[in-house]
Coordinates of C-alpha atoms in Angstrom, one line a residue:
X461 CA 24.3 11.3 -17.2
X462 CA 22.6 8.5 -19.5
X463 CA 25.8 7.1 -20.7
X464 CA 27.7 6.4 -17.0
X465 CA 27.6 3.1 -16.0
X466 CA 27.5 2.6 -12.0
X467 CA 27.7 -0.6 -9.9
X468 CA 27.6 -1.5 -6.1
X469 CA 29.7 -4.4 -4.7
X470 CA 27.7 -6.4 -1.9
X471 CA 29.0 -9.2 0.1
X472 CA 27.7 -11.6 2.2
X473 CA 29.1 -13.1 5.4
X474 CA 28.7 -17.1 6.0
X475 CA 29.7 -17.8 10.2
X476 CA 30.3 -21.5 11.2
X477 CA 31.0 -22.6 14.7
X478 CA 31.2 -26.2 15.5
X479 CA 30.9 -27.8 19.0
X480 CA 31.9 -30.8 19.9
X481 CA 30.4 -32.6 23.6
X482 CA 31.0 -36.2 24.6
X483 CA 29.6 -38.0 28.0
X484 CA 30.1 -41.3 29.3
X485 CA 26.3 -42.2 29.4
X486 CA 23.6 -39.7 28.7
X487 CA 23.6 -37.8 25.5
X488 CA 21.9 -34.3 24.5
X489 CA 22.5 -31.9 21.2
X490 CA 22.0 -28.4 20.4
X491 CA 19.6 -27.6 17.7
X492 CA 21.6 -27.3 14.0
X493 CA 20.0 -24.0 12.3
X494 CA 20.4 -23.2 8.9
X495 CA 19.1 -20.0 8.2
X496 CA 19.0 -17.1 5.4
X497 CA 16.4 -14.6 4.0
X498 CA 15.8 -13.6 0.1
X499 CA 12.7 -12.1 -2.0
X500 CA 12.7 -15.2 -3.8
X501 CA 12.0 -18.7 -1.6
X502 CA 12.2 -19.4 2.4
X503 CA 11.8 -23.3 3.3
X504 CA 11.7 -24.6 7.1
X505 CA 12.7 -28.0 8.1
X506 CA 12.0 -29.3 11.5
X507 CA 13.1 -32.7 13.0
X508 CA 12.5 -34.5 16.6
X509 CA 14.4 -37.7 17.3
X510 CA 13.6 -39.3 20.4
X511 CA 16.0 -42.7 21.3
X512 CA 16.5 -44.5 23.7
X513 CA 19.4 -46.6 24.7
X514 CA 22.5 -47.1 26.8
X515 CA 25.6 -45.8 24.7
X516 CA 28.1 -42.8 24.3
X517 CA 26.9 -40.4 22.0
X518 CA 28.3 -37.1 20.5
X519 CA 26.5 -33.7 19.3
X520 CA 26.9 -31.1 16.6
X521 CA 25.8 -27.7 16.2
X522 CA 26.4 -25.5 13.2
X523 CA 25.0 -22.2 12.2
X524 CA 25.7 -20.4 9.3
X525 CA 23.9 -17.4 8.0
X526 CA 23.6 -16.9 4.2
X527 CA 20.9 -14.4 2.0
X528 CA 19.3 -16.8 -0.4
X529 CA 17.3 -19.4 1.5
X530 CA 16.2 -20.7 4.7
X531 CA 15.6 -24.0 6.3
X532 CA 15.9 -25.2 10.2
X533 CA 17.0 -28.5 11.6
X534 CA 16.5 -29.9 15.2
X535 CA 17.7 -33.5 16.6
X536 CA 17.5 -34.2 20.3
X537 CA 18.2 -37.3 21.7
X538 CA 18.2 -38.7 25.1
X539 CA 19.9 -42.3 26.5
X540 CA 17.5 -44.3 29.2
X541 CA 17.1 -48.3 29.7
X542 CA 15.0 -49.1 27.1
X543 CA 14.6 -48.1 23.5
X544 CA 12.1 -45.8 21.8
X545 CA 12.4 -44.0 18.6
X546 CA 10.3 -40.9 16.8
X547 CA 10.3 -38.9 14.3
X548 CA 8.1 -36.0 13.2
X549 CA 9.0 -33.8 9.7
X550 CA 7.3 -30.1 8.7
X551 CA 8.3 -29.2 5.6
X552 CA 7.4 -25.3 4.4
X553 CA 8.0 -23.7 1.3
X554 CA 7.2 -20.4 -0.2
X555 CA 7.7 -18.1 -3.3
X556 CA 8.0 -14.5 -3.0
X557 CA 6.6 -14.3 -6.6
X558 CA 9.8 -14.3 -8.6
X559 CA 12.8 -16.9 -8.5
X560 CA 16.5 -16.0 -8.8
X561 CA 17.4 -15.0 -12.1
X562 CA 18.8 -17.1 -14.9
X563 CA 21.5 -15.2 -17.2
X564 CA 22.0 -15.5 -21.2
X565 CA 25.1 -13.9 -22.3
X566 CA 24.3 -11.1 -24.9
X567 CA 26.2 -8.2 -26.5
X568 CA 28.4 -5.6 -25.4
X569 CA 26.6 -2.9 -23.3
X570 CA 22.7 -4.7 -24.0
X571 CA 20.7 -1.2 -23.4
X572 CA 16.9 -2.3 -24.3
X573 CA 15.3 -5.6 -24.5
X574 CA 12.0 -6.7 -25.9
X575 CA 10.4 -10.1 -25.7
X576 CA 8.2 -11.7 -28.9
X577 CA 7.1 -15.0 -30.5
X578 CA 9.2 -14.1 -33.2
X579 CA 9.3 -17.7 -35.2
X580 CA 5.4 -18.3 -34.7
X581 CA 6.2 -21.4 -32.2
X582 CA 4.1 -19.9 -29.9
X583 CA 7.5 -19.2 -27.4
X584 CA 8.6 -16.0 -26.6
X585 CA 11.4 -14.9 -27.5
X586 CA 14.3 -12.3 -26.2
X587 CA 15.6 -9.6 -28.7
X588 CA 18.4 -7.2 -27.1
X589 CA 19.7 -3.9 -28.5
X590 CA 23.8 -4.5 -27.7
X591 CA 25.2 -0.8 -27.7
X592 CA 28.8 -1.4 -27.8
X593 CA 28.6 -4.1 -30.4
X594 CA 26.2 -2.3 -33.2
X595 CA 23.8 -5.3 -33.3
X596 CA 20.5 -6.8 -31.9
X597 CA 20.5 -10.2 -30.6
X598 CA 17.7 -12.6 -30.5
X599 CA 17.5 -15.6 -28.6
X600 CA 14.9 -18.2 -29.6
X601 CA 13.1 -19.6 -26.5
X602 CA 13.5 -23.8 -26.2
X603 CA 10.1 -24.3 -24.7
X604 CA 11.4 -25.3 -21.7
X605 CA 11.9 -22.0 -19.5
X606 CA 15.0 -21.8 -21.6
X607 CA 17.1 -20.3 -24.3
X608 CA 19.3 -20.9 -27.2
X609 CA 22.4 -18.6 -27.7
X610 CA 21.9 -15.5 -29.3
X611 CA 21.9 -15.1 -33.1
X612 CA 22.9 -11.6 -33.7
X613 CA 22.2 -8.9 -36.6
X614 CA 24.3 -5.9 -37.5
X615 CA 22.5 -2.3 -37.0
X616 CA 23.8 1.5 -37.0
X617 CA 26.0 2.5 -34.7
X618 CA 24.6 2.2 -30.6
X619 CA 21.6 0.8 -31.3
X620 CA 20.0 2.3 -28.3
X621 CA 16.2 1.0 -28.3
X622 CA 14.4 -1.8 -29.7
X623 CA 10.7 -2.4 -30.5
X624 CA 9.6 -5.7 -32.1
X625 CA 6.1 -5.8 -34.3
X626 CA 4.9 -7.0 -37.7
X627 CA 5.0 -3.8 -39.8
X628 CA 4.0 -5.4 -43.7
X629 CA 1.2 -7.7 -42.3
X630 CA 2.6 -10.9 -43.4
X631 CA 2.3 -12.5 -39.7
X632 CA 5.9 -12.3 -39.3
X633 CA 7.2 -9.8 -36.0
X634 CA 9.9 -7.8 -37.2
X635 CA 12.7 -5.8 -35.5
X636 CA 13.0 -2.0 -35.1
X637 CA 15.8 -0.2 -33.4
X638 CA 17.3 3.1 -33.4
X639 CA 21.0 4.1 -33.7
X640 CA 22.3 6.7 -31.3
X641 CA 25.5 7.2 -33.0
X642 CA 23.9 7.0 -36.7
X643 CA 20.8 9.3 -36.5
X644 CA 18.6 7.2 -37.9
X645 CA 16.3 3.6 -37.3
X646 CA 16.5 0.4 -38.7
X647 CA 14.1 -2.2 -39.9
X648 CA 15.4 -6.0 -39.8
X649 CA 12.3 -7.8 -41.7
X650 CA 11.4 -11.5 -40.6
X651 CA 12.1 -13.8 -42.8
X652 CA 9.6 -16.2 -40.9
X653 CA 12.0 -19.0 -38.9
X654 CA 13.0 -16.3 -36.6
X655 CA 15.9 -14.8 -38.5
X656 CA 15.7 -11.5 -40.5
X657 CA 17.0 -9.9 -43.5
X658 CA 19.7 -6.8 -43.9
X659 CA 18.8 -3.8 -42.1
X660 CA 16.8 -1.0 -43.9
X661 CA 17.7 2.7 -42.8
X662 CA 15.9 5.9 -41.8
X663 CA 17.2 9.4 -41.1
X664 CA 15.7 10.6 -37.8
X665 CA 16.5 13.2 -35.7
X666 CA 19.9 14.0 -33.5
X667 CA 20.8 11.0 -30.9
X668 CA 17.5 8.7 -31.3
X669 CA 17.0 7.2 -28.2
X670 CA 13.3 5.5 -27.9
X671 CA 11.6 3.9 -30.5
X672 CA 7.8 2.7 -30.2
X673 CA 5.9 1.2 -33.0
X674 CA 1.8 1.8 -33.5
X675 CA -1.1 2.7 -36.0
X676 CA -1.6 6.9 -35.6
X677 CA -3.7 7.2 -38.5
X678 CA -5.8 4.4 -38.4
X679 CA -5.4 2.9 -42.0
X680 CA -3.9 -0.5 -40.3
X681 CA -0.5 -0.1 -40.5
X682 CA 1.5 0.4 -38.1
X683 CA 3.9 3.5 -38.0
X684 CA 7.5 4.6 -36.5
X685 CA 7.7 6.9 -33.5
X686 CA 11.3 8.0 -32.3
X687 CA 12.4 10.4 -29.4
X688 CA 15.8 12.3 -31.0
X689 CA 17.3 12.9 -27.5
X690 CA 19.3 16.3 -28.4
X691 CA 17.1 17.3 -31.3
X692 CA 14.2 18.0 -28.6
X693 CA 12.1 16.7 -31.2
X694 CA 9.9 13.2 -31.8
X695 CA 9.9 11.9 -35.3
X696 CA 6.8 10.0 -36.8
X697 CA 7.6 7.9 -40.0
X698 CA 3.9 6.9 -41.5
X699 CA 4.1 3.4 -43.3
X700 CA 3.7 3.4 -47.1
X701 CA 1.6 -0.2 -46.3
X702 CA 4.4 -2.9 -47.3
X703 CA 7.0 -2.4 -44.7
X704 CA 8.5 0.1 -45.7
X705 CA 8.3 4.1 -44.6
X706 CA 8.0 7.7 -45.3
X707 CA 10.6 10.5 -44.2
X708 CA 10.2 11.3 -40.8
X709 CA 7.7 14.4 -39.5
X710 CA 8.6 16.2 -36.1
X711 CA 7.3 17.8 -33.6
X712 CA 9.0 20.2 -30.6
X713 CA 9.0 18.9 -27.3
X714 CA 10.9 20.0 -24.0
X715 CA 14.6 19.7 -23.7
X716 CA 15.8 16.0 -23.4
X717 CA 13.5 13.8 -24.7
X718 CA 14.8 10.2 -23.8
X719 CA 11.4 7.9 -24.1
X720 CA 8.3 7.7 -26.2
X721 CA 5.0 5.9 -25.4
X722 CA 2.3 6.0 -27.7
X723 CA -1.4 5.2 -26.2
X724 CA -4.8 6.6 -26.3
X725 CA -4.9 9.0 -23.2
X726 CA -8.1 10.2 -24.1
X727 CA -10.5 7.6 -25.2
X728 CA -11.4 9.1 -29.4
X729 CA -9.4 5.7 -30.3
X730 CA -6.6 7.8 -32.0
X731 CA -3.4 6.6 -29.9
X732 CA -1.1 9.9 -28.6
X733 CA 2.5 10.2 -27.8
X734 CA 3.3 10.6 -24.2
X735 CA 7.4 11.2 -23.8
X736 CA 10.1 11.7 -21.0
X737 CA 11.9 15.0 -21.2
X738 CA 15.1 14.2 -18.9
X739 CA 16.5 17.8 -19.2
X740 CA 12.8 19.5 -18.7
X741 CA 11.9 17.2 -15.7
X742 CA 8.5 16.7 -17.2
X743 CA 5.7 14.5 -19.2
X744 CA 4.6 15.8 -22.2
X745 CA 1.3 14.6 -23.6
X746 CA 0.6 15.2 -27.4
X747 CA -2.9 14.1 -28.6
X748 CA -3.6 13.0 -31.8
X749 CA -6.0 15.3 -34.0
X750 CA -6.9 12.1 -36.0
X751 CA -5.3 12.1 -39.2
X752 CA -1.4 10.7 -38.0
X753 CA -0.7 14.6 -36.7
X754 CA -0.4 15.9 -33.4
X755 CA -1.6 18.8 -31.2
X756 CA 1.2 20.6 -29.2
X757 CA 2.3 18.9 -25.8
X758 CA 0.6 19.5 -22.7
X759 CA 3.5 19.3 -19.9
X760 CA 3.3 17.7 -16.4
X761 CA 5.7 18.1 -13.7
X762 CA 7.4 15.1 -12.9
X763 CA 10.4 14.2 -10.5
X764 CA 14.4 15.0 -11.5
X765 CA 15.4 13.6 -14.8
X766 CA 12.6 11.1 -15.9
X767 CA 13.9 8.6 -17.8
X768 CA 11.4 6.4 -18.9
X769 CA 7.8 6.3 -19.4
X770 CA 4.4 3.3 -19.3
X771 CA 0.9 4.1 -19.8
X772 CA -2.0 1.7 -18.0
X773 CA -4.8 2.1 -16.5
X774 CA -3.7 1.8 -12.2
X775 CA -7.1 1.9 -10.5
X776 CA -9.2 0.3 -12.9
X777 CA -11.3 3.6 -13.8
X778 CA -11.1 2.8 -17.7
X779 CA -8.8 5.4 -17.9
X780 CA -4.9 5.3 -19.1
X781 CA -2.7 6.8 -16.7
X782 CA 0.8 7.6 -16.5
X783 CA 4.2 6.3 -14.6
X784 CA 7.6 7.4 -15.1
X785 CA 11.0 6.5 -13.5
X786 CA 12.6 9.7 -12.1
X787 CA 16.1 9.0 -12.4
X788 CA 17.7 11.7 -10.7
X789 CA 15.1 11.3 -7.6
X790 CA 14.7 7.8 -6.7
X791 CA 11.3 7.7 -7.3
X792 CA 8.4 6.7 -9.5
X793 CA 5.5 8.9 -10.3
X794 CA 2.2 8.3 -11.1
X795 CA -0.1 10.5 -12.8
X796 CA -3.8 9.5 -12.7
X797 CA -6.0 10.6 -15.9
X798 CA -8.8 13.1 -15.3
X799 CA -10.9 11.3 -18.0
X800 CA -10.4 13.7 -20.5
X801 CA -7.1 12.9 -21.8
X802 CA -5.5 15.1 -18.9
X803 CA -3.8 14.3 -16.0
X804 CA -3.0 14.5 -11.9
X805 CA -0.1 15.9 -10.2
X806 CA 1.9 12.8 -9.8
X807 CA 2.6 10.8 -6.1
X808 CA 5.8 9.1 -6.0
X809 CA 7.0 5.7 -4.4
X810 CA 10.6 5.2 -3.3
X811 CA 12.6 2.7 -5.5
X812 CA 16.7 1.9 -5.4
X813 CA 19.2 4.0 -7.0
X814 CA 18.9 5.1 -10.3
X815 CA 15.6 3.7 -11.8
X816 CA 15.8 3.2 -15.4
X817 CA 13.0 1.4 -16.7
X818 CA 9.7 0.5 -15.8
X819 CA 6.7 -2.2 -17.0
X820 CA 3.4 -2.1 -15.5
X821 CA 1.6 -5.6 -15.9
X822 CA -0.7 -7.6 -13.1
X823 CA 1.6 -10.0 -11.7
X824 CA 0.1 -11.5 -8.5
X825 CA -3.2 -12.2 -10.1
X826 CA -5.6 -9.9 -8.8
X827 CA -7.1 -7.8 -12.0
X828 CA -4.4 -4.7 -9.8
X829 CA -1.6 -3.5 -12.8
X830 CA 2.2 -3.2 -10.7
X831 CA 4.9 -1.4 -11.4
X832 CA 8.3 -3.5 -12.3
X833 CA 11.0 -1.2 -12.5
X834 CA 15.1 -1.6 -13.1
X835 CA 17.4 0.1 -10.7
X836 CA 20.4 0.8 -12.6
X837 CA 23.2 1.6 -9.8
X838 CA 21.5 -0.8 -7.0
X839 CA 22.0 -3.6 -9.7
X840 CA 18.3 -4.8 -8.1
X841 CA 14.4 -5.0 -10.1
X842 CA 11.8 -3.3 -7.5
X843 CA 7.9 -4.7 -7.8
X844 CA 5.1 -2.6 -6.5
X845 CA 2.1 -4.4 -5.5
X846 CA -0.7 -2.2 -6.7
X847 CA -3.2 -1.8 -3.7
X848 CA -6.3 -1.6 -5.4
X849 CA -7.3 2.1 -5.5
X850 CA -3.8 3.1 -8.1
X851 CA -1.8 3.3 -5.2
X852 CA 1.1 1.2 -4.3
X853 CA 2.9 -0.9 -2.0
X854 CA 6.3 -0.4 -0.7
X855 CA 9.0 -2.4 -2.8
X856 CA 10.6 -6.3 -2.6
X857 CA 13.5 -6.5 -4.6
X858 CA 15.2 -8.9 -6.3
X859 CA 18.9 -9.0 -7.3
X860 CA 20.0 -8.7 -10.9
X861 CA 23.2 -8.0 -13.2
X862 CA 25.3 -5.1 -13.2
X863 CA 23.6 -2.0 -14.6
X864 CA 20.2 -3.1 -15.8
X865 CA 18.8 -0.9 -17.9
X866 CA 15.7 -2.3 -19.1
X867 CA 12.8 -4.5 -18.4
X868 CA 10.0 -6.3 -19.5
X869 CA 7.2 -8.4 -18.1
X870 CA 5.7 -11.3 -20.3
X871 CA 5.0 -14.9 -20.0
X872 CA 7.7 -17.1 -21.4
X873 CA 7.4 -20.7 -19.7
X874 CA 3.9 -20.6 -21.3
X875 CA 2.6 -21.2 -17.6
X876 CA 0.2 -18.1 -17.5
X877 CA 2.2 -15.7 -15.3
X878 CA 4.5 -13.0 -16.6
X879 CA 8.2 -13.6 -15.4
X880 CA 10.9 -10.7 -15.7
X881 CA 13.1 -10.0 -18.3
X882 CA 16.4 -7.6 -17.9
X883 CA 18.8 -6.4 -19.6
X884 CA 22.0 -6.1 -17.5
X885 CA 24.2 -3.3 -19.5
X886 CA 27.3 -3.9 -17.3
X887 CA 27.2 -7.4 -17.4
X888 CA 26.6 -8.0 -21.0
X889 CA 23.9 -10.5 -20.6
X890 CA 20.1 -10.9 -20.2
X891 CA 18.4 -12.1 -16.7
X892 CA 15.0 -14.2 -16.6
X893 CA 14.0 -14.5 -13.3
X894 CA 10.6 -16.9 -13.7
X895 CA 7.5 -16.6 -11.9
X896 CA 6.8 -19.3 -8.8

């Protein structure tokens, strides 16, 4: 269920044999080979060595296997009369698009993560819902690839999501999270040098588990939307235009609701709420009539226990579609808008164990959204290469912290290409791995 935490140990297995050959006048080694594989970097090294001379000489050989890089090495060398010597060097490297990742210790249990410039230095920044330790952390980026330790603010009780966007117009993001345990959401205000004031508290619904932040009535302010997991319901708070919020209205959904997007499905330019229903295994879709109210859900037919939801446009028809992590299936589905704000029978991709969370950015380059998603029991992050036409390549994985429950895709080396950010809930910290 959402709250068990799984893990898989892996080893690796490192082999070393080492030869030893002497002769009285001639002289030849065996090749030394270095060698490994990972989704990150592989490097070859080749060297000849030709010499000539009259002397006792001795030869090596090692080879080890590892799984994080690869390089190769090869001396010969041969004794005659007279002496000649060369040398030739190839050196090969490439990325696999991501590099190992680099971890920042965080709070107990860090269940969501969002990345923002959130002191207006023009750095990203990391903010982390910690469940266990009812707080958010933020950690101010150094400019460097970097980031400081984490300054953390108290919240409810299992602070469960966390959304981070200017909500009184002052230029200044602010924090938003919702508290499992408390029933409610929380704003944290920016003071403007990246720390915030004192929570402020809403009553929400039963066991809030997703929080998204966006104008649904079109008066310019941006308004609270919140998925109430055993409530079945989603909550909209309007803003009253200064930060703060009405009481919440609800709407029915299906049984289970653990995510909420909010996106304009259907081209009027009035966002609509598109949410997970875990217990219903389904999408529901609930357009917006205009005036910050919603129409009734449409539901779709996803895979077993979708857990998460994104909304972009996958084959580059002007049209948002949808993708959701099926937890219980192992899959992600995509559901391809009809044009008119409904939507395909999904086709799923194979992903590890347990997929979480997904993001769905361009991350090679080539105008094609991908699908980034966090694997929760394989302890890995899966890209999909999008082929073009909003269908997908298999998988390359990368390695990550225990239990990583959610992702994000932005630019934080301010080197125009979005590295990944997740948050590792049985680790208690926060991975970067950096695009090459």
């Amino acid at each position: 269920m959402l709250d068990s935490s799984q893990s898989l140990i892996q080893c690796s297995c490192l082999i070393l044999t080492i030869f030893f050959e002497t002769e009285p006048s001639t002289s030849s080694s065996t090749p030394t080979t270095i060698s490994s594989t990972s989704a990150s970097s592989t490097s070859t090294i080749t060297t000849t060595t030709i010499t000539t001379t009259t002397s006792k000489s001795t030869s090596t050989s090692v080879t080890s296997t590892t799984t994080s890089s690869s390089s190769t090495s090869k001396t010969t060398s041969t004794s005659t009369s007279t002496t000649t010597s060369t040398t030739t060097s190839t050196t090969t490297s490439a990325c696999n698009l991501f590099l190992n990742q680099t971890i920042y210790s965080a709070g107990g249990k860090p269940w969501s993560v969002a990345v923002s410039d959130v002191n207006n230095d023009n750095k990203a920044d990391i903010i982390v819902a910690n469940y266990d330790w009812n707080n958010v952390s933020v950690l101010l980026n150094t400019g460097n690839s970097t980031f400081n330790a984490q300054t953390t603010y108290s919240v409810g009780t299992g602070p469960w999501s966390v959304a981070v966007v200017d909500v009184n117009s002052d230029n200044k993001p602010d924090v938003i999270a919702v508290n499992y345990n408390s029933n409610n959401v929380i704003v944290l205000m920016n003071i403007g040098n990246g720390t915030f004031h004192a929570q402020t508290t809403y009553s929400v619904g039963i066991n809030p588990i997703s929080v998204a932040v966006a104008d649904v009535n079109n008066d310019n302010k941006p308004e609270i939307i919140v998925a109430n997991f055993n409530a079945d319901t989603v909550s909209i708070l309007l803003s009253t235009g200064n930060g703060t919020f009405s009481a919440q209205t609800t709407y029915s959904i299906s049984s289970g609701p653990c995510y909420v997007a909010v996106f304009d499905v259907n081209n009027d330019n009035k966002p609509d709420m598109i949410v997970a229903n875990y217990h219903s295994n389904n999408v529901g879709v609930l357009l917006n009539t205009g005036n910050g109210t919603f129409h009734a859900q449409t539901t779709y037919s996803v895979g077993t226990n979708p857990i998460s939801v994104a909304v972009a446009d996958v084959n580059n028809d002007s049209k948002s579609d949808i993708i959701v992590t099926n937890y219980g299936s192992n899959t992600v589905g995509v559901l391809l808008n009809t044009g008119n704000g409904t939507f395909n029978a999904q086709a799923t991709y194979s992903v590890d164990t347990g997929p979480w969370s997904v993001a769905v950015i361009d991350v090679n380059s080539d105008y094609k959204s991908d699908m980034i998603v966090a694997n929760y029991v394989s302890n890995t992050v899966g890209v999909l290469l999008n082929t073009g036409n909003g269908t997908f390549h298999a998988q390359t994985t990368y390695s990550v912290g225990v239990g990583p429950r959610s992702v994000a895709v932005v630019d934080v080396n301010n080197d125009n290409k979005p590295d990944i950010i997740v948050a590792n809930s049985g680790s208690n910290n926060v991975g970067v791995l950096l695009h090459c």
